XYZ file of C-alpha atoms in Angstrom:
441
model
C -137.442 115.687 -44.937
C -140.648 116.565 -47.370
C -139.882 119.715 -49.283
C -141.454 123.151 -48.597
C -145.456 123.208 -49.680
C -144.344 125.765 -52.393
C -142.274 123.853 -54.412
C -143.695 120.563 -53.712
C -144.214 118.678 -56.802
C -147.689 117.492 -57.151
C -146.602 114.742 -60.075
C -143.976 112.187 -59.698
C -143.541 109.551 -62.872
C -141.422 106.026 -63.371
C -140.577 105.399 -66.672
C -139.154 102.189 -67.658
C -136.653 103.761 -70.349
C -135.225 107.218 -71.306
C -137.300 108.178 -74.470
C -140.098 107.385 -73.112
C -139.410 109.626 -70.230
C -139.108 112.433 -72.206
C -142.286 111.766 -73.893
C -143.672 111.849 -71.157
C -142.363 114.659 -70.129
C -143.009 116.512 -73.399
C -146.577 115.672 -72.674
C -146.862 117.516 -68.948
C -144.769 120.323 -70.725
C -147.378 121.195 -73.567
C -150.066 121.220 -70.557
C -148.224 123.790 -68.806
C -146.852 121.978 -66.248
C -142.875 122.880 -65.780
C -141.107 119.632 -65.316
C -138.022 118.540 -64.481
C -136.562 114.608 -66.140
C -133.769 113.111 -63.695
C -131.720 110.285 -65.603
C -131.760 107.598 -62.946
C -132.679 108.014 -58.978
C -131.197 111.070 -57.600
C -128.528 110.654 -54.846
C -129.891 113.207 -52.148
C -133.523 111.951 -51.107
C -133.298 115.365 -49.304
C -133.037 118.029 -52.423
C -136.431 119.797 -53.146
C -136.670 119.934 -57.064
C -138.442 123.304 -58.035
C -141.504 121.867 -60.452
C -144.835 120.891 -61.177
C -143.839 117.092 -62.363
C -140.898 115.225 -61.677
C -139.860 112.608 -64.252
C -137.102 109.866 -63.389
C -136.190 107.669 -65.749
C -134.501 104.427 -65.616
C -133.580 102.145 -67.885
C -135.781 98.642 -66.598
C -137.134 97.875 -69.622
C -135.719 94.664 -70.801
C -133.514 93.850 -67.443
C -134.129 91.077 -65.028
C -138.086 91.760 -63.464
C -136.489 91.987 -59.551
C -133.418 94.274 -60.571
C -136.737 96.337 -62.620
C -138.181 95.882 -59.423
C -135.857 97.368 -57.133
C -135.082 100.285 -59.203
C -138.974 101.566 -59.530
C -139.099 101.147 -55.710
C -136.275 102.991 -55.189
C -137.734 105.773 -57.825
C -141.224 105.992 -55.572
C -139.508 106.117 -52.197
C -137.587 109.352 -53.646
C -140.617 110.542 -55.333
C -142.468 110.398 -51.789
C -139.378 112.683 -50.142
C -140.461 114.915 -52.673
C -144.205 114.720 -51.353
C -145.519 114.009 -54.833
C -149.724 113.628 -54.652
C -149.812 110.960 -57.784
C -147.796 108.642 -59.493
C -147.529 107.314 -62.627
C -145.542 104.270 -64.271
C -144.778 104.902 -67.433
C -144.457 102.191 -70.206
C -144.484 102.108 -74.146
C -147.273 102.787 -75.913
C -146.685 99.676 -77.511
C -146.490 98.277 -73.999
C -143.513 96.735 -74.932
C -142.533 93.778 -72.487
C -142.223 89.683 -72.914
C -144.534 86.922 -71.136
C -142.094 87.206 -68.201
C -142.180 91.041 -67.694
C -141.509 93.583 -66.702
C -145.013 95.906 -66.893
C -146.957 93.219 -64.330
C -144.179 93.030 -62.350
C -143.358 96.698 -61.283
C -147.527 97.182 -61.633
C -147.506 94.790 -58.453
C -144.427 96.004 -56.533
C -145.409 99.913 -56.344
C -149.298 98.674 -55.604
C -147.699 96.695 -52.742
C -145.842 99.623 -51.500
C -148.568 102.143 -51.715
C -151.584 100.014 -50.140
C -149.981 96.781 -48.559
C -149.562 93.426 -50.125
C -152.083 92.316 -52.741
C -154.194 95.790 -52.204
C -154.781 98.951 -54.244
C -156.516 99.316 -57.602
C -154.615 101.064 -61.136
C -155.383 101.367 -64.575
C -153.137 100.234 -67.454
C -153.306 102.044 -70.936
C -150.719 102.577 -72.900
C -153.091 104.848 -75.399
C -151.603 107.717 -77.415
C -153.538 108.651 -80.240
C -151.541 111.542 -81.578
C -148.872 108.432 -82.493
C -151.820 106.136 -83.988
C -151.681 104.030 -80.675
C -155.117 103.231 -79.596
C -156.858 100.827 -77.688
C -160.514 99.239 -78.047
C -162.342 96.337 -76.838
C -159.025 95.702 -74.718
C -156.936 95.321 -78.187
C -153.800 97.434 -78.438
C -154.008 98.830 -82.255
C -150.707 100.519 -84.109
C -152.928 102.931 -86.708
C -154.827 101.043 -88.364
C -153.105 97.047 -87.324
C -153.183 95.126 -84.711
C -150.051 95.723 -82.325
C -149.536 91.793 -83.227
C -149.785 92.416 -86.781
C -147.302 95.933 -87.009
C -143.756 95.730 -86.964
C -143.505 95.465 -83.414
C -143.902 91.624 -83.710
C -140.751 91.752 -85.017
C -138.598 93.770 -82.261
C -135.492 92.349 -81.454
C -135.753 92.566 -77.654
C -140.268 92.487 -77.218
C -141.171 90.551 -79.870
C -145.200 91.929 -79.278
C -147.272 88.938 -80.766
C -150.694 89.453 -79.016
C -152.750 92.435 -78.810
C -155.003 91.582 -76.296
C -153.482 93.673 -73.269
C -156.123 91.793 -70.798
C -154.207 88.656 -71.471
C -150.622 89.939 -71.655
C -150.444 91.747 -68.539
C -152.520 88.979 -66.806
C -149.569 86.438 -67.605
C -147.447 89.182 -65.666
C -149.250 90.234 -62.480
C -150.640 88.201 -59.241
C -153.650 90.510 -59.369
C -156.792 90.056 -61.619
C -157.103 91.978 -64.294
C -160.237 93.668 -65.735
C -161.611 95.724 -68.473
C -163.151 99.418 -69.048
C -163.982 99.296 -72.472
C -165.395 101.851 -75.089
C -168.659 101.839 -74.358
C -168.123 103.041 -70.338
C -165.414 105.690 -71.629
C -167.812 107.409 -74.048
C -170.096 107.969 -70.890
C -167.625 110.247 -69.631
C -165.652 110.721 -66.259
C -168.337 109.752 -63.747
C -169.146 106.268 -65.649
C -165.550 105.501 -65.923
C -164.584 106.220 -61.928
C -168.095 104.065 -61.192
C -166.284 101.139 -63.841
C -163.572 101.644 -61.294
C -165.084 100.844 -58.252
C -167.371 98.152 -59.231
C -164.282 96.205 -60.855
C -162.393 97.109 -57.385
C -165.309 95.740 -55.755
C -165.104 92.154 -57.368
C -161.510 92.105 -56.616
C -159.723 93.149 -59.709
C -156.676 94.892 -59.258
C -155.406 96.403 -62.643
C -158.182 97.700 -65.201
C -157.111 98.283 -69.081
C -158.890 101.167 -70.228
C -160.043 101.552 -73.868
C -159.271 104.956 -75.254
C -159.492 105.784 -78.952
C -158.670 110.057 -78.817
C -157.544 113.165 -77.025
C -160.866 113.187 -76.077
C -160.909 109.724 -74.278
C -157.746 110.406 -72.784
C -159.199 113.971 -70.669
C -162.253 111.949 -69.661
C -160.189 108.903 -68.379
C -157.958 111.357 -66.714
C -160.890 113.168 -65.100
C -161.776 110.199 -63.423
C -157.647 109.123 -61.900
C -158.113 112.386 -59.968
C -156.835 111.247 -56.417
C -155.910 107.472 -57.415
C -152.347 107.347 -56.132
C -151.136 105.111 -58.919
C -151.745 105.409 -62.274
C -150.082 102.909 -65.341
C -149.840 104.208 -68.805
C -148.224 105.468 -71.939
C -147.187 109.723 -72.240
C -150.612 109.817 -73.464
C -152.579 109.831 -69.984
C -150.322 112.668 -69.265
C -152.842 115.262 -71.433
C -155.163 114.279 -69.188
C -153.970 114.418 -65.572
C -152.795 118.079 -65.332
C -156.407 119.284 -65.330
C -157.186 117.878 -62.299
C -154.517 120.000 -60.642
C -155.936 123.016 -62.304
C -159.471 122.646 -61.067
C -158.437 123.130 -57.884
C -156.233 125.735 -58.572
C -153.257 123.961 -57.438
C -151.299 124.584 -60.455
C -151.263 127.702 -62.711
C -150.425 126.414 -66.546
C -146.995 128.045 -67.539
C -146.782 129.413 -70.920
C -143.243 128.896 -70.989
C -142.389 125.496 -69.413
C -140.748 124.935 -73.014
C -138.631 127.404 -73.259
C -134.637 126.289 -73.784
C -131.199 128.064 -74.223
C -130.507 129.033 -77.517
C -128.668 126.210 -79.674
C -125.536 126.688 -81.170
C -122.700 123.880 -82.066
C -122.408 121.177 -84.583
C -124.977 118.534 -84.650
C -125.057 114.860 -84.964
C -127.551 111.900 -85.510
C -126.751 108.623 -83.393
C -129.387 105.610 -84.226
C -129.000 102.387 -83.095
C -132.699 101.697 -83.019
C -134.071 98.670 -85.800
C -137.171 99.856 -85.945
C -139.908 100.534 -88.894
C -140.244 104.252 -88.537
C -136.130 104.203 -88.085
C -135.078 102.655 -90.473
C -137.022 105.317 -92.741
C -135.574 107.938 -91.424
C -131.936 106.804 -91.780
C -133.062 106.319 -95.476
C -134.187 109.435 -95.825
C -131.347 110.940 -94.577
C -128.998 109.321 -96.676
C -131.566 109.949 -99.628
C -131.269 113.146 -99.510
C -127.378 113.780 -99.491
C -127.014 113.314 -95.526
C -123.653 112.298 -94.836
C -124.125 108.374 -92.735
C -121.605 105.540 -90.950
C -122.827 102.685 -90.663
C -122.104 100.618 -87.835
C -121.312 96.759 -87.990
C -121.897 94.696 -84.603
C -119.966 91.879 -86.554
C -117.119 94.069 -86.924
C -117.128 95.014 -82.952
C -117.504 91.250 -82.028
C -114.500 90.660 -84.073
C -112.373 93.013 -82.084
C -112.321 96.526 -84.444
C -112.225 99.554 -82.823
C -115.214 100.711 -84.978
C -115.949 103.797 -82.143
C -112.799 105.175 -83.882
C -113.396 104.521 -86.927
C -116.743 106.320 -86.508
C -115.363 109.294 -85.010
C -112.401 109.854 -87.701
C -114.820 109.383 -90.592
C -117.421 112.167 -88.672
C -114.606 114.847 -87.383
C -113.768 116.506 -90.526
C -117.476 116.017 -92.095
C -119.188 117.790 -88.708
C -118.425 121.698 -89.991
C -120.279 120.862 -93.070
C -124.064 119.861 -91.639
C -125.073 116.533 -89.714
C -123.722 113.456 -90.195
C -125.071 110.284 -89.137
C -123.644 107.079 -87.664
C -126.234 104.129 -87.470
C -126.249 100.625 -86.430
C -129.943 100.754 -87.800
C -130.673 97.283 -90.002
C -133.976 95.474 -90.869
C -135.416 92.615 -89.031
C -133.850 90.017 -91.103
C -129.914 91.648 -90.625
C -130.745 91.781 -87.145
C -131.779 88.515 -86.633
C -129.173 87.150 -88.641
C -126.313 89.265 -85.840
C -128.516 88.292 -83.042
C -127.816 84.292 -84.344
C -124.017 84.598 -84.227
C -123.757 86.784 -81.631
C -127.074 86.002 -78.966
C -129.336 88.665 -78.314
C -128.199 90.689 -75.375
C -124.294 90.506 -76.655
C -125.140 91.980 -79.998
C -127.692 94.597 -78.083
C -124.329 95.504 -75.281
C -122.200 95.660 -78.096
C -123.726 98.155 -80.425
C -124.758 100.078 -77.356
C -121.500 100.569 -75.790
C -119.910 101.640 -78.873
C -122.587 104.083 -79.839
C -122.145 105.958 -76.861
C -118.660 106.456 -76.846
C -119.557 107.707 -80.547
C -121.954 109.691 -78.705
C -119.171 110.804 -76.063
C -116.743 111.394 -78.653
C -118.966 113.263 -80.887
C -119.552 115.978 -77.708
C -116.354 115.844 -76.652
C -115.646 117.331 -81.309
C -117.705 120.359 -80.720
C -121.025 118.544 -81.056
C -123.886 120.382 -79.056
C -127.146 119.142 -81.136
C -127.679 115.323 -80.956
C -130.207 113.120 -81.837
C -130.016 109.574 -80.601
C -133.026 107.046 -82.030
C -134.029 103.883 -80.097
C -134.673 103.563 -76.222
C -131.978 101.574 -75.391
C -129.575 103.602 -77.435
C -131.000 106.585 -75.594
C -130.258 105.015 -72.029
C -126.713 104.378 -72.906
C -125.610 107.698 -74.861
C -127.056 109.474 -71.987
C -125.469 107.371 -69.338
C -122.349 108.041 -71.305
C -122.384 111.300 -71.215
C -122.904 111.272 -67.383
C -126.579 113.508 -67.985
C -127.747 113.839 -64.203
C -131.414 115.895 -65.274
C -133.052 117.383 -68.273
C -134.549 120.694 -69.333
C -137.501 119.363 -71.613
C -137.819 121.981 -74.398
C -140.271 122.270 -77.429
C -141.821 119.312 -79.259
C -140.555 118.161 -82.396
C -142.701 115.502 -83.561
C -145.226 113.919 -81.136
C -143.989 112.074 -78.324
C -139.859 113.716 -78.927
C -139.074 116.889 -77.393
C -135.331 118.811 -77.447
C -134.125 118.545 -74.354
C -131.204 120.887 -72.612
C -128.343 119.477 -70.323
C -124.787 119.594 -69.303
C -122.738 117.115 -69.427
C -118.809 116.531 -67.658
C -118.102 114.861 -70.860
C -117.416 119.186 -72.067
C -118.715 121.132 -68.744
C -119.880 124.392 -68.645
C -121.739 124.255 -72.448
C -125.591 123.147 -72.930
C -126.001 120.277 -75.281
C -129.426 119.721 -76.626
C -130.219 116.313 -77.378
C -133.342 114.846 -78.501
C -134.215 111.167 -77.296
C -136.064 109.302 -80.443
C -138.082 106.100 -79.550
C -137.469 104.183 -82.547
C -141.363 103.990 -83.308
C -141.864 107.356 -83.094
C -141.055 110.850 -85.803
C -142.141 111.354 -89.267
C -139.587 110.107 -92.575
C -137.600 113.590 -92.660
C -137.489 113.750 -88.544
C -133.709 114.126 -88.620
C -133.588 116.801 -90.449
C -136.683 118.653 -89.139
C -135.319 118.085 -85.802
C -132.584 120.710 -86.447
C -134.693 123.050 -87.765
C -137.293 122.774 -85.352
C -134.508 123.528 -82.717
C -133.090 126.544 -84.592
C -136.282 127.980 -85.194
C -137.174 127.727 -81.247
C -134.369 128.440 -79.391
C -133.438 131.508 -81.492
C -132.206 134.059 -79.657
């Protein structure tokens, strides 16, 4: 059964992992849009969700490309109970994936679904310019570098080694891919929407689209109105909402950001290794933060290191936020992923940072930040999160977000989903009072 016309959503959005739904989210909230983030496919196809924009995110990322498969299929079929109008897969903006998937893959599957086997046209572009992530001449640039030559060629799970999106997501998808580059954007929405059909026309299937600011973004966005998919990073989502609102089908709310007011002790959970982390656990500490650190060597070997974690942060939590990271640079991590293999060292640290997470609700905790995707997925899986309030922005691309949790029921938590690429040096500590400053009462 589709959902009443008035509270039909007129958005509906896949993403692949649970920070980047929220920065996605984040995105449709500072347009005005009131949205709502699900954590994983809701059970009753049949519920109408009172918003503008749905987000549901999964955590497909790095698994198998079927099982990534199945779950984004799953995700639309809901998403078309609800009667959404457009949808969008949502990916890194560091399009983080491997030669075997899983961007290409999905790309292909929802196409499939939506116009039949080998049909349908989409864009991909992962652009976000407010987090130095731009693309030109088909080239995927991290400020002023190369994605290939940033830190991302060193991630522990994507390894990103070429920055030429054309020929990554070609290795991933049966359909051809093509290119709207600068030039076409700059003409504006009309130019871009003829690129479209012309490269539609000579049977490509998937077009990257260069876009190098804000600016880029609204145009390119002016010209998805009506496509029924759309592939991209958050940063497409500045530009879709004004389609909506030129046809007066949605009425910008001035408080879609508005959250309960915080109160509780707070906590930082990191398991992410990247660059931007790994200066921001630094700067914590730097600056008299109180910090566990977590050793996946000392899980493997049987410890109970959860507990450990949670006896060193109990009696520290009434004096400010304390830290527990399994944050390390490339070469520590490479030198763990060697003894242990890759996924086993990623399962390990994962599992025991969210029952640190768990345990650290469960002490009176009810501000947490958690850096790094896959850390993200897990503490909120943990904590058996079901859907998200997405609340004001803290840096770009990381919102606060407000939800309950049977972990403690009856009590918002706010937690704050950090991809590991993303925040400024002193984003732990701003986070907090960012949240106190916005959810005073």
């Amino acid at each position: 059964m589709t959902p009443p016309l008035s509270r039909r959503p007129l958005l509906g959005c896949i993403a692949d992992d649970f920070t980047g739904a929220t920065d996605l989210a984040n995105n449709l909230v500072r347009s005005g849009m009131r949205t709502v983030q699900t954590i994983g496919v809701p059970a009753d196809a049949d519920a109408a969700v009172d918003a503008d924009a749905i987000v549901v995110a999964l955590k497909s990322r790095t698994i198998p490309a079927d099982d990534a498969v199945a779950q984004s299929l799953a995700a639309l079929r809901w998403l078309q109970a609800q009667g959404v109008e457009q949808v969008v897969f949502k990916y890194c903006s560091t399009f983080d994936s491997t030669p075997a998937g899983n961007i290409g893959q999905v790309t292909d599957a929802l196409l499939d679904a939506l116009h039949g086997p080998g049909q349908g046209f989409t864009i991909a572009c992962p652009a976000f310019p407010d987090n130095q992530r731009t693309v030109f001449k088909g080239h995927l640039f991290v400020g002023d570098v190369l994605l290939s030559d940033s830190g991302m060629r060193h991630h522990p799970l994507t390894p990103m080694t070429d920055a030429n999106l054309v020929r990554v997501l070609q290795a991933q998808t049966q359909r051809r891919v093509g290119l709207v580059d600068q030039a076409v954007v700059s003409r504006g929405a009309e130019a871009i929407a003829q690129r479209f059909r012309d490269l539609q026309a000579d049977g490509v299937g998937v077009a990257v689209v260069d876009a190098v600011s804000n600016g880029d973004l609204f145009l390119i966005g002016r010209a998805l109105a009506g496509m029924p998919l759309v592939t991209a990073g958050s940063g497409i989502a500045i530009g879709l909402p004004q389609n909506w609102q030129a046809t007066g089908a949605l009425a910008p709310s001035s408080v879609a950001d508005r959250l309960p007011a915080a109160s509780g002790l707070r906590a930082v959970v990191s398991g992410s290794c990247s660059v931007a982390t790994n200066a921001q656990v630094l700067h914590f500490r730097q600056h008299g933060g109180e910090a566990f650190a977590v050793n996946p060597l000392d899980i493997a070997a049987g410890e109970d290191v959860a507990a450990q974690a949670l006896a060193w942060a109990t009696p520290r939590l009434a004096h400010g936020p304390v830290l527990v990271y399994a944050t390390a640079e490339a070469e520590a991590v490479r030198a763990v992923q060697a003894r242990l293999g890759v996924a086993e060292a990623g399962e390990l640290v994962e599992r025991t940072l969210s029952r640190i997470a768990a345990g650290l609700v469960q002490a009176g905790v009810r501000q947490l930040v958690v850096a790094g995707g896959e850390t993200s997925g897990a503490v909120v899986q943990a904590l058996g999160v079901t859907q998200m309030a997405i609340g004001p922005q803290i840096d770009p691309g990381v919102p606060w977000t407000a939800v309950t949790s049977p972990v403690y029921p009856g009590e918002t938590v706010h937690v704050a989903l950090k991809s590991g690429n993303f925040g400024s040096t002193d984003f732990f500590t701003k986070a907090f009072a960012r949240l106190a400053s916005e959810t005073r009462a």
